[in-house]
PDB file of C-alpha atoms in Angstrom:
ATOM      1  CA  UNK A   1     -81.958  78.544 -90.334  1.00 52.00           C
ATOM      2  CA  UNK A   2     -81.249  76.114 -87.710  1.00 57.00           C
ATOM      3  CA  UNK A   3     -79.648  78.090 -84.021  1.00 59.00           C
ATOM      4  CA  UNK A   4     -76.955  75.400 -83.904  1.00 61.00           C
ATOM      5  CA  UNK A   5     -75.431  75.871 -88.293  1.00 60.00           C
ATOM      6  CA  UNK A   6     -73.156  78.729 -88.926  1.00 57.00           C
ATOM      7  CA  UNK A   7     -73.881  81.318 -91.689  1.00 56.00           C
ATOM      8  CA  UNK A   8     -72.167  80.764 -94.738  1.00 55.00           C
ATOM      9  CA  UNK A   9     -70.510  83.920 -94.920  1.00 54.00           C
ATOM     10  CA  UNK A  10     -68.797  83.777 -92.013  1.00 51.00           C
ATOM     11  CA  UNK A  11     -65.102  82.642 -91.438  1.00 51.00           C
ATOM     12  CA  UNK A  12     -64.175  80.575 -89.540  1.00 50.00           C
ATOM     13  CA  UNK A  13     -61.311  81.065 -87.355  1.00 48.00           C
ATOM     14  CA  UNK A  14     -57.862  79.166 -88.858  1.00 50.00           C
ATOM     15  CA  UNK A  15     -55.123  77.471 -86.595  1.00 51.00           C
ATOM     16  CA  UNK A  16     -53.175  80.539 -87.357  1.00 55.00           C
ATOM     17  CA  UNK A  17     -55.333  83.260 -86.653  1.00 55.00           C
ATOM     18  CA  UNK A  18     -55.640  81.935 -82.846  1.00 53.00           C
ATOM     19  CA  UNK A  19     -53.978  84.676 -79.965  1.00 50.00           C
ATOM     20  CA  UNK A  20     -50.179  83.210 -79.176  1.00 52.00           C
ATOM     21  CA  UNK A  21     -50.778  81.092 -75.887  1.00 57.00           C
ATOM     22  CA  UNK A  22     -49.454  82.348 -72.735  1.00 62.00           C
ATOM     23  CA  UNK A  23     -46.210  81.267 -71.193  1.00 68.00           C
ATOM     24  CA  UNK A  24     -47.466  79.520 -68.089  1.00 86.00           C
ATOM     25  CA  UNK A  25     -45.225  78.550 -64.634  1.00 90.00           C
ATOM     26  CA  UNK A  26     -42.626  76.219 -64.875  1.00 92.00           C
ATOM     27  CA  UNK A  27     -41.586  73.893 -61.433  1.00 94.00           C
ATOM     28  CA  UNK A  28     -38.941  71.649 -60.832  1.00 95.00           C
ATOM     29  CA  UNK A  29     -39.712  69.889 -58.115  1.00 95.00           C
ATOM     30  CA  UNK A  30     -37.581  69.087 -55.150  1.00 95.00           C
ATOM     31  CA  UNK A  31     -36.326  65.700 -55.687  1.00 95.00           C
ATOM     32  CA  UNK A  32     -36.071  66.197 -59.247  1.00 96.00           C
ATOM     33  CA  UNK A  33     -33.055  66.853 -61.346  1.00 96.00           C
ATOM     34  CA  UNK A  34     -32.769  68.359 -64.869  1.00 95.00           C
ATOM     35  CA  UNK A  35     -29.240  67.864 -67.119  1.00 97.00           C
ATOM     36  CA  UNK A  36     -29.574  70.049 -70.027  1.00 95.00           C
ATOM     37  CA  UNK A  37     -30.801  73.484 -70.809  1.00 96.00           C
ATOM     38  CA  UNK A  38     -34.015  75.123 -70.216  1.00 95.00           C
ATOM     39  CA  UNK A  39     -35.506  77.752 -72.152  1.00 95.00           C
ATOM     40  CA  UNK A  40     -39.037  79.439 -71.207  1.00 93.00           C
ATOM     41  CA  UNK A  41     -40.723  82.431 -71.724  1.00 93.00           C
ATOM     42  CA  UNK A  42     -43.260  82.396 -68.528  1.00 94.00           C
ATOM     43  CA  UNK A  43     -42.305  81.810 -64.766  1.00 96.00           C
ATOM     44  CA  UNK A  44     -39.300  78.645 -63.733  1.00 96.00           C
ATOM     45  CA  UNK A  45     -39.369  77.894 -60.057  1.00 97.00           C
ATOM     46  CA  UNK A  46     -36.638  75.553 -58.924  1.00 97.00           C
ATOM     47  CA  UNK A  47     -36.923  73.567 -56.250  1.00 97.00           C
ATOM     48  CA  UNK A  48     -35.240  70.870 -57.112  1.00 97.00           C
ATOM     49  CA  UNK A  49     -31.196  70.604 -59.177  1.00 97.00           C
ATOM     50  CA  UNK A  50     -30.727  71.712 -63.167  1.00 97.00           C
ATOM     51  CA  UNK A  51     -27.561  70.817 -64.313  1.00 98.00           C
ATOM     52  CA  UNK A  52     -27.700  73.397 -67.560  1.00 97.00           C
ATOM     53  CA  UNK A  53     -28.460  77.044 -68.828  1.00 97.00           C
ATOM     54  CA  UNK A  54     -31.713  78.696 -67.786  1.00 97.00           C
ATOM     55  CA  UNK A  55     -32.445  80.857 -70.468  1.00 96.00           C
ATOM     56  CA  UNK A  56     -35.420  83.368 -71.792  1.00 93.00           C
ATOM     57  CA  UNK A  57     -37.769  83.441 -68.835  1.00 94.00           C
ATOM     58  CA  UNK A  58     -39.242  86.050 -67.344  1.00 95.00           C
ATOM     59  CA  UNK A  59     -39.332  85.166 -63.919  1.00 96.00           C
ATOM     60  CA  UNK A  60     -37.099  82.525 -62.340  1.00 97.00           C
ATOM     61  CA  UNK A  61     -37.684  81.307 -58.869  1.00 97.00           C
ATOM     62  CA  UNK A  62     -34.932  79.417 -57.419  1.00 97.00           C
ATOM     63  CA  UNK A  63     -36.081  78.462 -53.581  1.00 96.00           C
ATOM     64  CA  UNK A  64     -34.335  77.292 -50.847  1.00 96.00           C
ATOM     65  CA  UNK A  65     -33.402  73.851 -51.710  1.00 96.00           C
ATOM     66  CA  UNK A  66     -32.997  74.530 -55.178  1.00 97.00           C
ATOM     67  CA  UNK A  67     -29.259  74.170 -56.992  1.00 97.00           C
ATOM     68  CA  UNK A  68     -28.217  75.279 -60.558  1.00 98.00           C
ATOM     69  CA  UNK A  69     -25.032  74.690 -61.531  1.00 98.00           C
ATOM     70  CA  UNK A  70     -25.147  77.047 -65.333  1.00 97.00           C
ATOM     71  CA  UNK A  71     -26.023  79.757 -66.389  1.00 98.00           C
ATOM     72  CA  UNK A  72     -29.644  82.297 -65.981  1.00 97.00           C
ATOM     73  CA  UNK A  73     -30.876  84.854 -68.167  1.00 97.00           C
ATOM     74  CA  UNK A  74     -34.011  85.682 -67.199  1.00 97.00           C
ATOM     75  CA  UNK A  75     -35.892  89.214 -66.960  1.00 97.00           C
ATOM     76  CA  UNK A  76     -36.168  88.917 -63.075  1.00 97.00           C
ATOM     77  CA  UNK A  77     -34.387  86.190 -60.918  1.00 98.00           C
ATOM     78  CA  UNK A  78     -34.872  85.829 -57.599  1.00 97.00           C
ATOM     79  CA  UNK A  79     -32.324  83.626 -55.671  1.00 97.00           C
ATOM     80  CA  UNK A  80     -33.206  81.758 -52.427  1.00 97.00           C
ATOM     81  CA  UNK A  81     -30.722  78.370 -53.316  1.00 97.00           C
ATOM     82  CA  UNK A  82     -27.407  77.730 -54.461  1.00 97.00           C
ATOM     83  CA  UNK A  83     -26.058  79.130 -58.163  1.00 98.00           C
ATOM     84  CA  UNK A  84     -22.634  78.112 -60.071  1.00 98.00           C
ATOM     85  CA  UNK A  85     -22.840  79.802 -62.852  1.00 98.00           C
ATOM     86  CA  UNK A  86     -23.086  83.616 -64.372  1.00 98.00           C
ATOM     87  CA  UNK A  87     -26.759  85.920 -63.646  1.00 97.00           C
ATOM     88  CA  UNK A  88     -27.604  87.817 -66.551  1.00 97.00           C
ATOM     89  CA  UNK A  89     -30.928  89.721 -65.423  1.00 97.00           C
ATOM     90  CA  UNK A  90     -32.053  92.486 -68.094  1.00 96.00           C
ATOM     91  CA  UNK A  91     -34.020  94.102 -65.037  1.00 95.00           C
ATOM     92  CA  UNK A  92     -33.610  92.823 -61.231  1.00 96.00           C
ATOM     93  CA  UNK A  93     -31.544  90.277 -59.470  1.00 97.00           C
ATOM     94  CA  UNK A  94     -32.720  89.658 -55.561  1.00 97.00           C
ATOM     95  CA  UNK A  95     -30.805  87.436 -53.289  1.00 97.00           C
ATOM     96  CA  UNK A  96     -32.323  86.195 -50.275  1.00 97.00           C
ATOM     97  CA  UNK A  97     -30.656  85.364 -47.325  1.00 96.00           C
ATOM     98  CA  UNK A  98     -30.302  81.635 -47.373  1.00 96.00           C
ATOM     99  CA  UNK A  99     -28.580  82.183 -51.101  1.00 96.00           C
ATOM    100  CA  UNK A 100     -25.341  80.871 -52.101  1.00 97.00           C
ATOM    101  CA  UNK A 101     -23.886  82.705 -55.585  1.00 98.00           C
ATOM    102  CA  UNK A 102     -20.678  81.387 -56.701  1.00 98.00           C
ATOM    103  CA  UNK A 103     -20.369  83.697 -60.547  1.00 97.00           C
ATOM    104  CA  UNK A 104     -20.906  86.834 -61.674  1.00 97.00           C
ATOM    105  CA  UNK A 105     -24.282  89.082 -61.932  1.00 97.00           C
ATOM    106  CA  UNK A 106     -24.854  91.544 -64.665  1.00 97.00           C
ATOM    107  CA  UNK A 107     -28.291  93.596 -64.267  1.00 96.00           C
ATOM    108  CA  UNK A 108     -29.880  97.024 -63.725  1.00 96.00           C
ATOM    109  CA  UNK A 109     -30.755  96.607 -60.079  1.00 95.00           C
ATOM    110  CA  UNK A 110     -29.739  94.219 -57.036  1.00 96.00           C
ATOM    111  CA  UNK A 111     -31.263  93.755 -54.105  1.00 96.00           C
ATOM    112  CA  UNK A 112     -29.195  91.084 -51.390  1.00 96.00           C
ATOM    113  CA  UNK A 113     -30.382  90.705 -48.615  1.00 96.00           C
ATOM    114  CA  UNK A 114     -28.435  90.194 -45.351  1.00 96.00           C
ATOM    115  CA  UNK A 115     -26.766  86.354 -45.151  1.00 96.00           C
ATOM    116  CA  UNK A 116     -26.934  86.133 -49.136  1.00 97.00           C
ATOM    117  CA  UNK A 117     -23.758  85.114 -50.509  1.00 96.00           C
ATOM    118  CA  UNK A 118     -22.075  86.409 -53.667  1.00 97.00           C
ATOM    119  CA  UNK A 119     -18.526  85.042 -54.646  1.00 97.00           C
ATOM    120  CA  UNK A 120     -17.908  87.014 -57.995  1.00 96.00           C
ATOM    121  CA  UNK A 121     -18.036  90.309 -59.586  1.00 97.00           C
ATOM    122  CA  UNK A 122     -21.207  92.299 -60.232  1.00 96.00           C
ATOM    123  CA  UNK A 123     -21.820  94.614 -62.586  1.00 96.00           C
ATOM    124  CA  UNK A 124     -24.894  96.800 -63.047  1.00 94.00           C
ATOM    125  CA  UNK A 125     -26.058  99.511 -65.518  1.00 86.00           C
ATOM    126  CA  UNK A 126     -28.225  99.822 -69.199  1.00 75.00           C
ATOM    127  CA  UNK A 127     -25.985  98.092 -71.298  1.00 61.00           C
ATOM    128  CA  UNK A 128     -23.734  95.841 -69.537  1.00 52.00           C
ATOM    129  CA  UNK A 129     -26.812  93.026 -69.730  1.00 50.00           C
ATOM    130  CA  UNK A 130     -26.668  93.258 -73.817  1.00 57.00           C
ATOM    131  CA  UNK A 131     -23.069  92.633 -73.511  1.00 59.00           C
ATOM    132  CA  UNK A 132     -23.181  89.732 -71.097  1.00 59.00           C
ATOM    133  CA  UNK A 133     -25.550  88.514 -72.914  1.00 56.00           C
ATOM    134  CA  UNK A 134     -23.329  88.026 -76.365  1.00 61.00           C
ATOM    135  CA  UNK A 135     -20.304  86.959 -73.909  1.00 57.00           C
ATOM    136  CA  UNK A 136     -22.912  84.286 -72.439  1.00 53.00           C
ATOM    137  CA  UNK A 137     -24.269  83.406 -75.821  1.00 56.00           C
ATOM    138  CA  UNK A 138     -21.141  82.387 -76.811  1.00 52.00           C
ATOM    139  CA  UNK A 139     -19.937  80.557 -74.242  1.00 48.00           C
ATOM    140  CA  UNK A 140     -23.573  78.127 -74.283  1.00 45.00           C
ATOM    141  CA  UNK A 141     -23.193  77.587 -77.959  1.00 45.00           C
ATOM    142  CA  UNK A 142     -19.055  76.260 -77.097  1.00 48.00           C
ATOM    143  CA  UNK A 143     -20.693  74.350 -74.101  1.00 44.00           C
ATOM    144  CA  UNK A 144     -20.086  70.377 -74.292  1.00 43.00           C
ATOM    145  CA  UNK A 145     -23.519  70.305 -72.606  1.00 42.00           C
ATOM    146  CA  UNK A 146     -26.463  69.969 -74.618  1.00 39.00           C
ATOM    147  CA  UNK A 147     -30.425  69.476 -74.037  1.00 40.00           C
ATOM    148  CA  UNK A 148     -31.256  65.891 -73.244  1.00 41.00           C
ATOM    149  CA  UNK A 149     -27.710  64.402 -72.690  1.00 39.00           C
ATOM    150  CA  UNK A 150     -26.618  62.826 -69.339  1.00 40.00           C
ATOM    151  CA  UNK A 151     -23.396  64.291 -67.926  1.00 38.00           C
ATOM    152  CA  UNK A 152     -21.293  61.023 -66.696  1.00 36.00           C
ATOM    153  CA  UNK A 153     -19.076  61.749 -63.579  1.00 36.00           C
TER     154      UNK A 153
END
């Protein structure tokens, strides 16, 4: 038996049988501008401007610079830029200082820090992210934006 031949008898692992890859981190760049939605399981940071619905992650990072002008549902969101648009967090919302929220927040638990901005209602407790969450779900699925179309002004 040669050291470099597999036995016979055993299997060989199938393309289905592989462990699920892990969601990885997401950036959008400053300078860079996204129109449509995003949907990730891993880590978004935004630097740069998404025009759309941030959906599914479990981190998103919006820094400084950053803009989104839609919707987030994310497990944790932590705001350092500008956001039109409603914050559904199922855990933690933070706001940072040099943040700028213009909709509402549903989530467990806020932190805002002092000079963070919040023009709109927020809501926190165990189910009121569940029932964002339909209210959202709805209103993305009636949206007339849609992943990979241009918005024309």
């Amino acid at each position: 038996m040669s050291i470099f031949t597999k036995p016979t008898t055993e299997k060989g692992l199938m393309r289905n049988d592989a462990p699920p890859p892990e969601a990885g981190l997401s950036v959008i760049a400053s300078g860079m501008k996204i129109v449509g939605d995003i949907e990730s399981t891993g880590v978004v940071k935004i630097e740069g401007v998404v025009e759309g619905a941030v959906r599914g992650a479990r981190q998103l990072l919006l820094g400084r610079q950053g803009t989104v002008h839609g919707d987030i549902r994310a497990h944790e969101v932590v705001i350092g830029g500008t956001v039109v648009g409603t914050i559904i967090a199922e855990e933690r919302v933070e706001i940072q200082g040099t943040s700028s929220v213009q909709g509402d927040i549903h989530t467990k638990s806020i932190v805002v820090l002092e000079g963070g901005v919040i023009n709109g209602t927020v809501r926190m407790g165990e189910a009121v992210p569940q029932e964002a969450a339909r209210e959202l779900g709805d209103a993305i699925t009636d949206s007339p934006v849609r992943p990979g179309l241009a918005l024309s002004q």
